[in-house]
C-alpha positions as protocol buffer text, in pm:
chain_id: "A"
residue {
  index: 1
  type: MET
  ca { x: 8621 y: 13354 z: 12067 }
}
residue {
  index: 2
  type: LYS
  ca { x: 8914 y: 13357 z: 12306 }
}
residue {
  index: 3
  type: ARG
  ca { x: 9141 y: 13660 z: 12259 }
}
residue {
  index: 4
  type: VAL
  ca { x: 9517 y: 13612 z: 12253 }
}
residue {
  index: 5
  type: SER
  ca { x: 9731 y: 13875 z: 12422 }
}
residue {
  index: 6
  type: SER
  ca { x: 10019 y: 14032 z: 12232 }
}
residue {
  index: 7
  type: ALA
  ca { x: 10260 y: 13909 z: 12500 }
}
residue {
  index: 8
  type: ASN
  ca { x: 10160 y: 13547 z: 12435 }
}
residue {
  index: 9
  type: VAL
  ca { x: 10182 y: 13599 z: 12059 }
}
residue {
  index: 10
  type: PHE
  ca { x: 10534 y: 13738 z: 12074 }
}
residue {
  index: 11
  type: SER
  ca { x: 10642 y: 13472 z: 12324 }
}
residue {
  index: 12
  type: THR
  ca { x: 10528 y: 13204 z: 12082 }
}
residue {
  index: 13
  type: ILE
  ca { x: 10696 y: 13380 z: 11790 }
}
residue {
  index: 14
  type: ALA
  ca { x: 11024 y: 13409 z: 11977 }
}
residue {
  index: 15
  type: THR
  ca { x: 11015 y: 13037 z: 12060 }
}
residue {
  index: 16
  type: THR
  ca { x: 10921 y: 12913 z: 11714 }
}
residue {
  index: 17
  type: THR
  ca { x: 11173 y: 13133 z: 11536 }
}
residue {
  index: 18
  type: LEU
  ca { x: 11467 y: 13074 z: 11768 }
}
residue {
  index: 19
  type: LEU
  ca { x: 11651 y: 12852 z: 11521 }
}
residue {
  index: 20
  type: THR
  ca { x: 11640 y: 13122 z: 11253 }
}
residue {
  index: 21
  type: SER
  ca { x: 11741 y: 13394 z: 11493 }
}
residue {
  index: 22
  type: PRO
  ca { x: 11763 y: 13669 z: 11226 }
}
residue {
  index: 23
  type: TYR
  ca { x: 11382 y: 13643 z: 11199 }
}
residue {
  index: 24
  type: ARG
  ca { x: 11316 y: 13845 z: 11511 }
}
residue {
  index: 25
  type: PRO
  ca { x: 10967 y: 13964 z: 11605 }
}
residue {
  index: 26
  type: PRO
  ca { x: 10871 y: 14331 z: 11642 }
}
residue {
  index: 27
  type: ASP
  ca { x: 10917 y: 14484 z: 11983 }
}
residue {
  index: 28
  type: LYS
  ca { x: 10617 y: 14372 z: 12184 }
}
residue {
  index: 29
  type: GLY
  ca { x: 10627 y: 14695 z: 12379 }
}
residue {
  index: 30
  type: ASN
  ca { x: 10544 y: 14888 z: 12061 }
}
residue {
  index: 31
  type: CYS
  ca { x: 10252 y: 14670 z: 11961 }
}
residue {
  index: 32
  type: LYS
  ca { x: 9923 y: 14714 z: 12147 }
}
residue {
  index: 33
  type: SER
  ca { x: 9707 y: 14500 z: 11923 }
}
residue {
  index: 34
  type: ASN
  ca { x: 9546 y: 14189 z: 12073 }
}
residue {
  index: 35
  type: ASN
  ca { x: 9504 y: 14033 z: 11731 }
}
residue {
  index: 36
  type: VAL
  ca { x: 9738 y: 13769 z: 11591 }
}
residue {
  index: 37
  type: LYS
  ca { x: 9793 y: 13972 z: 11275 }
}
residue {
  index: 38
  type: VAL
  ca { x: 10038 y: 14254 z: 11333 }
}
residue {
  index: 39
  type: MET
  ca { x: 9936 y: 14568 z: 11150 }
}
residue {
  index: 40
  type: GLY
  ca { x: 10019 y: 14936 z: 11170 }
}
residue {
  index: 41
  type: ASN
  ca { x: 10209 y: 15196 z: 10971 }
}
residue {
  index: 42
  type: LYS
  ca { x: 10381 y: 15387 z: 11250 }
}
residue {
  index: 43
  type: LYS
  ca { x: 10463 y: 15110 z: 11496 }
}
residue {
  index: 44
  type: THR
  ca { x: 10832 y: 15030 z: 11485 }
}
residue {
  index: 45
  type: GLY
  ca { x: 10988 y: 14688 z: 11536 }
}
residue {
  index: 46
  type: VAL
  ca { x: 11342 y: 14560 z: 11554 }
}
residue {
  index: 47
  type: HIS
  ca { x: 11401 y: 14569 z: 11180 }
}
residue {
  index: 48
  type: GLY
  ca { x: 11159 y: 14838 z: 11070 }
}
residue {
  index: 49
  type: ASN
  ca { x: 10788 y: 14901 z: 11061 }
}
residue {
  index: 50
  type: VAL
  ca { x: 10553 y: 14640 z: 11198 }
}
residue {
  index: 51
  type: ALA
  ca { x: 10367 y: 14661 z: 10868 }
}
residue {
  index: 52
  type: ASP
  ca { x: 10672 y: 14510 z: 10700 }
}
residue {
  index: 53
  type: TYR
  ca { x: 10620 y: 14188 z: 10892 }
}
residue {
  index: 54
  type: HIS
  ca { x: 10401 y: 13898 z: 10785 }
}
residue {
  index: 55
  type: VAL
  ca { x: 10268 y: 13658 z: 11048 }
}
residue {
  index: 56
  type: PHE
  ca { x: 10229 y: 13294 z: 10944 }
}
residue {
  index: 57
  type: ASN
  ca { x: 10106 y: 13051 z: 11211 }
}
residue {
  index: 58
  type: GLY
  ca { x: 10295 y: 13221 z: 11489 }
}
residue {
  index: 59
  type: GLY
  ca { x: 10612 y: 13293 z: 11288 }
}
residue {
  index: 60
  type: VAL
  ca { x: 10739 y: 13626 z: 11157 }
}
residue {
  index: 61
  type: HIS
  ca { x: 10906 y: 13695 z: 10823 }
}
residue {
  index: 62
  type: SER
  ca { x: 11014 y: 14048 z: 10743 }
}
residue {
  index: 63
  type: GLY
  ca { x: 10994 y: 14012 z: 10364 }
}
residue {
  index: 64
  type: LYS
  ca { x: 11371 y: 14075 z: 10324 }
}
residue {
  index: 65
  type: PRO
  ca { x: 11634 y: 13805 z: 10268 }
}
residue {
  index: 66
  type: SER
  ca { x: 11743 y: 13659 z: 10598 }
}
residue {
  index: 67
  type: PHE
  ca { x: 12119 y: 13685 z: 10537 }
}
residue {
  index: 68
  type: MET
  ca { x: 12093 y: 14065 z: 10506 }
}
residue {
  index: 69
  type: LYS
  ca { x: 12012 y: 14082 z: 10877 }
}
residue {
  index: 70
  type: TRP
  ca { x: 12255 y: 13819 z: 11006 }
}
residue {
  index: 71
  type: THR
  ca { x: 12500 y: 13929 z: 11272 }
}
residue {
  index: 72
  type: LEU
  ca { x: 12778 y: 13751 z: 11457 }
}
residue {
  index: 73
  type: ASN
  ca { x: 12555 y: 13732 z: 11765 }
}
residue {
  index: 74
  type: ASP
  ca { x: 12288 y: 13556 z: 11558 }
}
residue {
  index: 75
  type: VAL
  ca { x: 12535 y: 13286 z: 11454 }
}
residue {
  index: 76
  type: VAL
  ca { x: 12662 y: 13243 z: 11809 }
}
residue {
  index: 77
  type: ASN
  ca { x: 12306 y: 13217 z: 11944 }
}
residue {
  index: 78
  type: VAL
  ca { x: 12217 y: 12947 z: 11693 }
}
residue {
  index: 79
  type: VAL
  ca { x: 12524 y: 12742 z: 11788 }
}
residue {
  index: 80
  type: ARG
  ca { x: 12452 y: 12782 z: 12160 }
}
residue {
  index: 81
  type: SER
  ca { x: 12078 y: 12716 z: 12146 }
}
residue {
  index: 82
  type: HIS
  ca { x: 12070 y: 12448 z: 11875 }
}
residue {
  index: 83
  type: ARG
  ca { x: 12371 y: 12227 z: 11928 }
}
residue {
  index: 84
  type: ILE
  ca { x: 12211 y: 11908 z: 11798 }
}
residue {
  index: 85
  type: PRO
  ca { x: 12123 y: 12052 z: 11452 }
}
residue {
  index: 86
  type: CYS
  ca { x: 12475 y: 12196 z: 11437 }
}
residue {
  index: 87
  type: VAL
  ca { x: 12623 y: 11852 z: 11509 }
}
residue {
  index: 88
  type: PHE
  ca { x: 12408 y: 11708 z: 11230 }
}
residue {
  index: 89
  type: ALA
  ca { x: 12528 y: 11986 z: 10999 }
}
residue {
  index: 90
  type: VAL
  ca { x: 12888 y: 11881 z: 11065 }
}
residue {
  index: 91
  type: GLY
  ca { x: 12787 y: 11518 z: 11013 }
}
residue {
  index: 92
  type: MET
  ca { x: 12625 y: 11603 z: 10679 }
}
residue {
  index: 93
  type: ALA
  ca { x: 12940 y: 11777 z: 10559 }
}
residue {
  index: 94
  type: PHE
  ca { x: 13157 y: 11486 z: 10673 }
}
residue {
  index: 95
  type: PHE
  ca { x: 12947 y: 11218 z: 10503 }
}
residue {
  index: 96
  type: MET
  ca { x: 12920 y: 11424 z: 10184 }
}
residue {
  index: 97
  type: TYR
  ca { x: 13300 y: 11406 z: 10171 }
}
residue {
  index: 98
  type: VAL
  ca { x: 13292 y: 11031 z: 10246 }
}
residue {
  index: 99
  type: GLU
  ca { x: 13025 y: 10965 z: 9983 }
}
residue {
  index: 100
  type: TYR
  ca { x: 13219 y: 11136 z: 9704 }
}
residue {
  index: 101
  type: THR
  ca { x: 13553 y: 10975 z: 9793 }
}
residue {
  index: 102
  type: ILE
  ca { x: 13460 y: 10626 z: 9913 }
}
residue {
  index: 103
  type: ARG
  ca { x: 13564 y: 10327 z: 9706 }
}
residue {
  index: 104
  type: MET
  ca { x: 13260 y: 10152 z: 9560 }
}
residue {
  index: 105
  type: VAL
  ca { x: 13219 y: 9777 z: 9616 }
}
residue {
  index: 106
  type: PRO
  ca { x: 13280 y: 9588 z: 9289 }
}
residue {
  index: 107
  type: HIS
  ca { x: 12986 y: 9393 z: 9146 }
}
residue {
  index: 108
  type: SER
  ca { x: 13182 y: 9071 z: 9182 }
}
residue {
  index: 109
  type: SER
  ca { x: 13228 y: 9119 z: 9558 }
}
residue {
  index: 110
  type: PRO
  ca { x: 12975 y: 9066 z: 9841 }
}
residue {
  index: 111
  type: PRO
  ca { x: 12824 y: 9376 z: 10004 }
}
residue {
  index: 112
  type: LEU
  ca { x: 13033 y: 9544 z: 10271 }
}
residue {
  index: 113
  type: ASP
  ca { x: 12847 y: 9540 z: 10603 }
}
residue {
  index: 114
  type: TRP
  ca { x: 13011 y: 9666 z: 10920 }
}
residue {
  index: 115
  type: GLY
  ca { x: 12755 y: 9477 z: 11128 }
}
residue {
  index: 116
  type: PHE
  ca { x: 12886 y: 9152 z: 10979 }
}
residue {
  index: 117
  type: LEU
  ca { x: 13243 y: 9250 z: 11053 }
}
residue {
  index: 118
  type: LEU
  ca { x: 13167 y: 9337 z: 11416 }
}
residue {
  index: 119
  type: THR
  ca { x: 12978 y: 9011 z: 11478 }
}
residue {
  index: 120
  type: HIS
  ca { x: 13231 y: 8781 z: 11310 }
}
residue {
  index: 121
  type: SER
  ca { x: 13319 y: 8596 z: 11633 }
}
residue {
  index: 122
  type: PHE
  ca { x: 12952 y: 8559 z: 11724 }
}
residue {
  index: 123
  type: HIS
  ca { x: 12887 y: 8421 z: 11375 }
}
residue {
  index: 124
  type: ARG
  ca { x: 13151 y: 8149 z: 11419 }
}
residue {
  index: 125
  type: ALA
  ca { x: 13003 y: 8052 z: 11756 }
}
residue {
  index: 126
  type: LEU
  ca { x: 12650 y: 8026 z: 11615 }
}
residue {
  index: 127
  type: ALA
  ca { x: 12772 y: 7816 z: 11323 }
}
residue {
  index: 128
  type: SER
  ca { x: 12814 y: 7525 z: 11564 }
}
residue {
  index: 129
  type: ARG
  ca { x: 12545 y: 7618 z: 11821 }
}
residue {
  index: 130
  type: PRO
  ca { x: 12234 y: 7771 z: 11656 }
}
residue {
  index: 131
  type: LEU
  ca { x: 12037 y: 8022 z: 11866 }
}
residue {
  index: 132
  type: LEU
  ca { x: 11661 y: 8023 z: 11813 }
}
residue {
  index: 133
  type: ASN
  ca { x: 11465 y: 8344 z: 11769 }
}
residue {
  index: 134
  type: THR
  ca { x: 11117 y: 8189 z: 11762 }
}
residue {
  index: 135
  type: VAL
  ca { x: 11025 y: 8261 z: 12126 }
}
residue {
  index: 136
  type: PHE
  ca { x: 11067 y: 8641 z: 12107 }
}
residue {
  index: 137
  type: VAL
  ca { x: 10883 y: 8661 z: 11774 }
}
residue {
  index: 138
  type: LEU
  ca { x: 10592 y: 8471 z: 11928 }
}
residue {
  index: 139
  type: MET
  ca { x: 10600 y: 8702 z: 12232 }
}
residue {
  index: 140
  type: GLN
  ca { x: 10558 y: 9019 z: 12026 }
}
residue {
  index: 141
  type: THR
  ca { x: 10295 y: 8856 z: 11803 }
}
residue {
  index: 142
  type: VAL
  ca { x: 10089 y: 8741 z: 12100 }
}
residue {
  index: 143
  type: TYR
  ca { x: 10108 y: 9085 z: 12263 }
}
residue {
  index: 144
  type: ILE
  ca { x: 10000 y: 9274 z: 11950 }
}
residue {
  index: 145
  type: VAL
  ca { x: 9704 y: 9039 z: 11892 }
}
residue {
  index: 146
  type: TRP
  ca { x: 9617 y: 9042 z: 12265 }
}
residue {
  index: 147
  type: ALA
  ca { x: 9600 y: 9422 z: 12271 }
}
residue {
  index: 148
  type: TRP
  ca { x: 9331 y: 9411 z: 12002 }
}
residue {
  index: 149
  type: VAL
  ca { x: 9134 y: 9093 z: 12075 }
}
residue {
  index: 150
  type: ILE
  ca { x: 9136 y: 9104 z: 12457 }
}
residue {
  index: 151
  type: GLU
  ca { x: 9189 y: 9472 z: 12547 }
}
residue {
  index: 152
  type: GLY
  ca { x: 9005 y: 9620 z: 12250 }
}
residue {
  index: 153
  type: ARG
  ca { x: 9295 y: 9846 z: 12141 }
}
residue {
  index: 154
  type: PRO
  ca { x: 9361 y: 9792 z: 11769 }
}
residue {
  index: 155
  type: ARG
  ca { x: 9639 y: 10047 z: 11718 }
}
residue {
  index: 156
  type: ALA
  ca { x: 9929 y: 9800 z: 11749 }
}
residue {
  index: 157
  type: THR
  ca { x: 9755 y: 9555 z: 11516 }
}
residue {
  index: 158
  type: ILE
  ca { x: 9686 y: 9829 z: 11261 }
}
residue {
  index: 159
  type: SER
  ca { x: 10052 y: 9932 z: 11284 }
}
residue {
  index: 160
  type: ALA
  ca { x: 10165 y: 9576 z: 11215 }
}
residue {
  index: 161
  type: LEU
  ca { x: 9927 y: 9544 z: 10918 }
}
residue {
  index: 162
  type: PHE
  ca { x: 10057 y: 9871 z: 10770 }
}
residue {
  index: 163
  type: MET
  ca { x: 10417 y: 9771 z: 10833 }
}
residue {
  index: 164
  type: PHE
  ca { x: 10409 y: 9418 z: 10690 }
}
residue {
  index: 165
  type: THR
  ca { x: 10217 y: 9533 z: 10380 }
}
residue {
  index: 166
  type: CYS
  ca { x: 10474 y: 9806 z: 10310 }
}
residue {
  index: 167
  type: ARG
  ca { x: 10756 y: 9560 z: 10381 }
}
residue {
  index: 168
  type: GLY
  ca { x: 10611 y: 9318 z: 10127 }
}
residue {
  index: 169
  type: ILE
  ca { x: 10590 y: 9588 z: 9861 }
}
residue {
  index: 170
  type: LEU
  ca { x: 10950 y: 9698 z: 9919 }
}
residue {
  index: 171
  type: GLY
  ca { x: 11070 y: 9338 z: 9943 }
}
residue {
  index: 172
  type: CYS
  ca { x: 10921 y: 9258 z: 9603 }
}
residue {
  index: 173
  type: SER
  ca { x: 11046 y: 9582 z: 9452 }
}
residue {
  index: 174
  type: THR
  ca { x: 11412 y: 9518 z: 9537 }
}
residue {
  index: 175
  type: GLN
  ca { x: 11527 y: 9166 z: 9619 }
}
residue {
  index: 176
  type: LEU
  ca { x: 11866 y: 9177 z: 9785 }
}
residue {
  index: 177
  type: PRO
  ca { x: 12106 y: 8881 z: 9758 }
}
residue {
  index: 178
  type: LEU
  ca { x: 12117 y: 8644 z: 10053 }
}
residue {
  index: 179
  type: PRO
  ca { x: 12446 y: 8685 z: 10243 }
}
residue {
  index: 180
  type: GLN
  ca { x: 12695 y: 8411 z: 10159 }
}
residue {
  index: 181
  type: GLU
  ca { x: 12745 y: 8313 z: 10526 }
}
residue {
  index: 182
  type: PHE
  ca { x: 12372 y: 8292 z: 10610 }
}
residue {
  index: 183
  type: LEU
  ca { x: 12298 y: 8047 z: 10893 }
}
residue {
  index: 184
  type: GLY
  ca { x: 11948 y: 7908 z: 10859 }
}
residue {
  index: 185
  type: SER
  ca { x: 11760 y: 7692 z: 11106 }
}
residue {
  index: 186
  type: GLY
  ca { x: 11497 y: 7432 z: 11032 }
}
residue {
  index: 187
  type: VAL
  ca { x: 11304 y: 7516 z: 11349 }
}
residue {
  index: 188
  type: ASP
  ca { x: 11337 y: 7895 z: 11349 }
}
residue {
  index: 189
  type: PHE
  ca { x: 11061 y: 8143 z: 11261 }
}
residue {
  index: 190
  type: PRO
  ca { x: 10949 y: 8151 z: 10986 }
}
residue {
  index: 191
  type: VAL
  ca { x: 10937 y: 7772 z: 11006 }
}
residue {
  index: 192
  type: GLY
  ca { x: 11215 y: 7604 z: 10813 }
}
residue {
  index: 193
  type: ASN
  ca { x: 11470 y: 7742 z: 10570 }
}
residue {
  index: 194
  type: VAL
  ca { x: 11213 y: 7920 z: 10353 }
}
residue {
  index: 195
  type: SER
  ca { x: 11258 y: 8235 z: 10146 }
}
residue {
  index: 196
  type: PHE
  ca { x: 11202 y: 8575 z: 10310 }
}
residue {
  index: 197
  type: PHE
  ca { x: 11239 y: 8948 z: 10249 }
}
residue {
  index: 198
  type: LEU
  ca { x: 11567 y: 9097 z: 10362 }
}
residue {
  index: 199
  type: PHE
  ca { x: 11458 y: 9460 z: 10346 }
}
residue {
  index: 200
  type: PHE
  ca { x: 11346 y: 9555 z: 10598 }
}
residue {
  index: 201
  type: SER
  ca { x: 11348 y: 9360 z: 10926 }
}
residue {
  index: 202
  type: GLY
  ca { x: 10996 y: 9271 z: 11033 }
}
residue {
  index: 203
  type: HIS
  ca { x: 11140 y: 9120 z: 11353 }
}
residue {
  index: 204
  type: VAL
  ca { x: 11277 y: 9457 z: 11468 }
}
residue {
  index: 205
  type: ALA
  ca { x: 10979 y: 9663 z: 11348 }
}
residue {
  index: 206
  type: GLY
  ca { x: 10729 y: 9434 z: 11520 }
}
residue {
  index: 207
  type: ALA
  ca { x: 10918 y: 9453 z: 11850 }
}
residue {
  index: 208
  type: VAL
  ca { x: 10927 y: 9835 z: 11827 }
}
residue {
  index: 209
  type: ILE
  ca { x: 10550 y: 9849 z: 11765 }
}
residue {
  index: 210
  type: ALA
  ca { x: 10486 y: 9630 z: 12071 }
}
residue {
  index: 211
  type: SER
  ca { x: 10728 y: 9834 z: 12286 }
}
residue {
  index: 212
  type: LEU
  ca { x: 10565 y: 10165 z: 12192 }
}
residue {
  index: 213
  type: ASP
  ca { x: 10220 y: 10027 z: 12276 }
}
residue {
  index: 214
  type: MET
  ca { x: 10349 y: 9911 z: 12615 }
}
residue {
  index: 215
  type: ARG
  ca { x: 10478 y: 10259 z: 12691 }
}
residue {
  index: 216
  type: ARG
  ca { x: 10140 y: 10412 z: 12603 }
}
residue {
  index: 217
  type: MET
  ca { x: 9984 y: 10176 z: 12859 }
}
residue {
  index: 218
  type: GLN
  ca { x: 10251 y: 10264 z: 13121 }
}
residue {
  index: 219
  type: ARG
  ca { x: 10393 y: 9911 z: 13105 }
}
residue {
  index: 220
  type: ARG
  ca { x: 10745 y: 10043 z: 13115 }
}
residue {
  index: 221
  type: GLY
  ca { x: 10903 y: 9731 z: 13262 }
}
residue {
  index: 222
  type: MET
  ca { x: 10770 y: 9517 z: 12977 }
}
residue {
  index: 223
  type: ALA
  ca { x: 10873 y: 9783 z: 12726 }
}
residue {
  index: 224
  type: TRP
  ca { x: 11232 y: 9787 z: 12852 }
}
residue {
  index: 225
  type: LEU
  ca { x: 11239 y: 9407 z: 12844 }
}
residue {
  index: 226
  type: PHE
  ca { x: 11125 y: 9410 z: 12482 }
}
residue {
  index: 227
  type: ASP
  ca { x: 11384 y: 9675 z: 12395 }
}
residue {
  index: 228
  type: ILE
  ca { x: 11665 y: 9466 z: 12545 }
}
residue {
  index: 229
  type: LEU
  ca { x: 11542 y: 9153 z: 12369 }
}
residue {
  index: 230
  type: ASN
  ca { x: 11518 y: 9350 z: 12046 }
}
residue {
  index: 231
  type: VAL
  ca { x: 11884 y: 9454 z: 12075 }
}
residue {
  index: 232
  type: LEU
  ca { x: 11985 y: 9091 z: 12138 }
}
residue {
  index: 233
  type: GLN
  ca { x: 11764 y: 8985 z: 11847 }
}
residue {
  index: 234
  type: SER
  ca { x: 11939 y: 9236 z: 11621 }
}
residue {
  index: 235
  type: LEU
  ca { x: 12280 y: 9101 z: 11720 }
}
residue {
  index: 236
  type: ARG
  ca { x: 12161 y: 8750 z: 11648 }
}
residue {
  index: 237
  type: LEU
  ca { x: 12023 y: 8849 z: 11306 }
}
residue {
  index: 238
  type: LEU
  ca { x: 12355 y: 9010 z: 11217 }
}
residue {
  index: 239
  type: ALA
  ca { x: 12556 y: 8714 z: 11343 }
}
residue {
  index: 240
  type: THR
  ca { x: 12347 y: 8463 z: 11148 }
}
residue {
  index: 241
  type: ARG
  ca { x: 12359 y: 8695 z: 10843 }
}
residue {
  index: 242
  type: GLY
  ca { x: 11980 y: 8691 z: 10838 }
}
residue {
  index: 243
  type: HIS
  ca { x: 11969 y: 9067 z: 10777 }
}
residue {
  index: 244
  type: TYR
  ca { x: 12203 y: 9343 z: 10670 }
}
residue {
  index: 245
  type: THR
  ca { x: 12263 y: 9631 z: 10910 }
}
residue {
  index: 246
  type: ILE
  ca { x: 12052 y: 9864 z: 10698 }
}
residue {
  index: 247
  type: ASP
  ca { x: 11757 y: 9623 z: 10728 }
}
residue {
  index: 248
  type: LEU
  ca { x: 11766 y: 9651 z: 11106 }
}
residue {
  index: 249
  type: ALA
  ca { x: 11805 y: 10030 z: 11109 }
}
residue {
  index: 250
  type: VAL
  ca { x: 11513 y: 10079 z: 10871 }
}
residue {
  index: 251
  type: GLY
  ca { x: 11311 y: 9826 z: 11071 }
}
residue {
  index: 252
  type: LEU
  ca { x: 11353 y: 10046 z: 11379 }
}
residue {
  index: 253
  type: GLY
  ca { x: 11236 y: 10354 z: 11190 }
}
residue {
  index: 254
  type: ALA
  ca { x: 10951 y: 10163 z: 11025 }
}
residue {
  index: 255
  type: GLY
  ca { x: 10814 y: 10052 z: 11363 }
}
residue {
  index: 256
  type: ILE
  ca { x: 10804 y: 10414 z: 11483 }
}
residue {
  index: 257
  type: LEU
  ca { x: 10660 y: 10544 z: 11155 }
}
residue {
  index: 258
  type: PHE
  ca { x: 10379 y: 10293 z: 11123 }
}
residue {
  index: 259
  type: ASP
  ca { x: 10283 y: 10328 z: 11489 }
}
residue {
  index: 260
  type: PHE
  ca { x: 10250 y: 10703 z: 11426 }
}
residue {
  index: 261
  type: LEU
  ca { x: 10044 y: 10647 z: 11110 }
}
residue {
  index: 262
  type: ALA
  ca { x: 9816 y: 10401 z: 11290 }
}
residue {
  index: 263
  type: GLY
  ca { x: 9761 y: 10664 z: 11558 }
}
residue {
  index: 264
  type: LYS
  ca { x: 9667 y: 10919 z: 11294 }
}
residue {
  index: 265
  type: TYR
  ca { x: 9427 y: 10667 z: 11139 }
}
residue {
  index: 266
  type: GLU
  ca { x: 9260 y: 10603 z: 11474 }
}
residue {
  index: 267
  type: GLN
  ca { x: 9237 y: 10976 z: 11539 }
}
residue {
  index: 268
  type: SER
  ca { x: 9073 y: 11041 z: 11202 }
}
residue {
  index: 269
  type: LYS
  ca { x: 8816 y: 10769 z: 11265 }
}
residue {
  index: 270
  type: THR
  ca { x: 8745 y: 10901 z: 11616 }
}
residue {
  index: 271
  type: THR
  ca { x: 8698 y: 11254 z: 11482 }
}
residue {
  index: 272
  type: LYS
  ca { x: 8458 y: 11135 z: 11211 }
}
residue {
  index: 273
  type: THR
  ca { x: 8260 y: 10930 z: 11462 }
}
residue {
  index: 274
  type: SER
  ca { x: 8234 y: 11224 z: 11702 }
}
residue {
  index: 275
  type: THR
  ca { x: 8120 y: 11453 z: 11419 }
}
residue {
  index: 276
  type: PHE
  ca { x: 7858 y: 11199 z: 11308 }
}
residue {
  index: 277
  type: SER
  ca { x: 7731 y: 11158 z: 11665 }
}
residue {
  index: 278
  type: ARG
  ca { x: 7693 y: 11534 z: 11711 }
}
residue {
  index: 279
  type: SER
  ca { x: 7509 y: 11561 z: 11379 }
}
residue {
  index: 280
  type: MET
  ca { x: 7267 y: 11286 z: 11478 }
}
residue {
  index: 281
  type: LYS
  ca { x: 7202 y: 11453 z: 11813 }
}
residue {
  index: 282
  type: GLU
  ca { x: 7127 y: 11782 z: 11637 }
}
residue {
  index: 283
  type: ILE
  ca { x: 6887 y: 11608 z: 11399 }
}
residue {
  index: 284
  type: CYS
  ca { x: 6711 y: 11432 z: 11683 }
}
């Protein structure tokens, strides 16, 4: 078994516990053990004996409440080293205030959607000159099927199957009202003015799944093209009132999520196949 030096252990601990800076590791100069578990009654760390520390997967917890060891330098270090989480903390506080003070939309009024408001001029233009979306939908469908049938890579297809099944379940669970200004097209996809699920956007999620697969195959030019077309598609869906803004945002997240889950599924099957192959070789 490969031994891990104490320097590497404490380097990892310092990295993984940087956000919670009060959880500081023992002084690596006072610890001579090569084991991951830090033990010893007389070895002294930053906040006391090394024996007071518990090591969990590379992280250190001293057993005492964190706030009892907080200093002004700790707070400053967190703000300097973790600006993005701090921005989100401010955002959370702001939107908590907005949520508890915002005026609710009456049941007799249509939903308020800022995407509809921002695309009002585009909506009026499309009312007289419909813009088709069929071509891009066919492009992403052909690519996803091609990756499986021709190239033998099923991950994008598995992602799409996961995504559309989940979308169907959610779409049946909560059926949102069709926007009053919806602009349908008899030759758009799906064909004709048929019913469809509003939540969430399968158009956006499918394009994201195809784009992520392209990036895995180093087809970055195609991926950027799909991303640009997906943005234009989103604007068109808002302008035609074919989706609410929240449908598009969740569609983006759904594409990423189901691509990740499909990857985990493939990995689990590969691991099981490898284990089975090794077992058969041992038997033979």
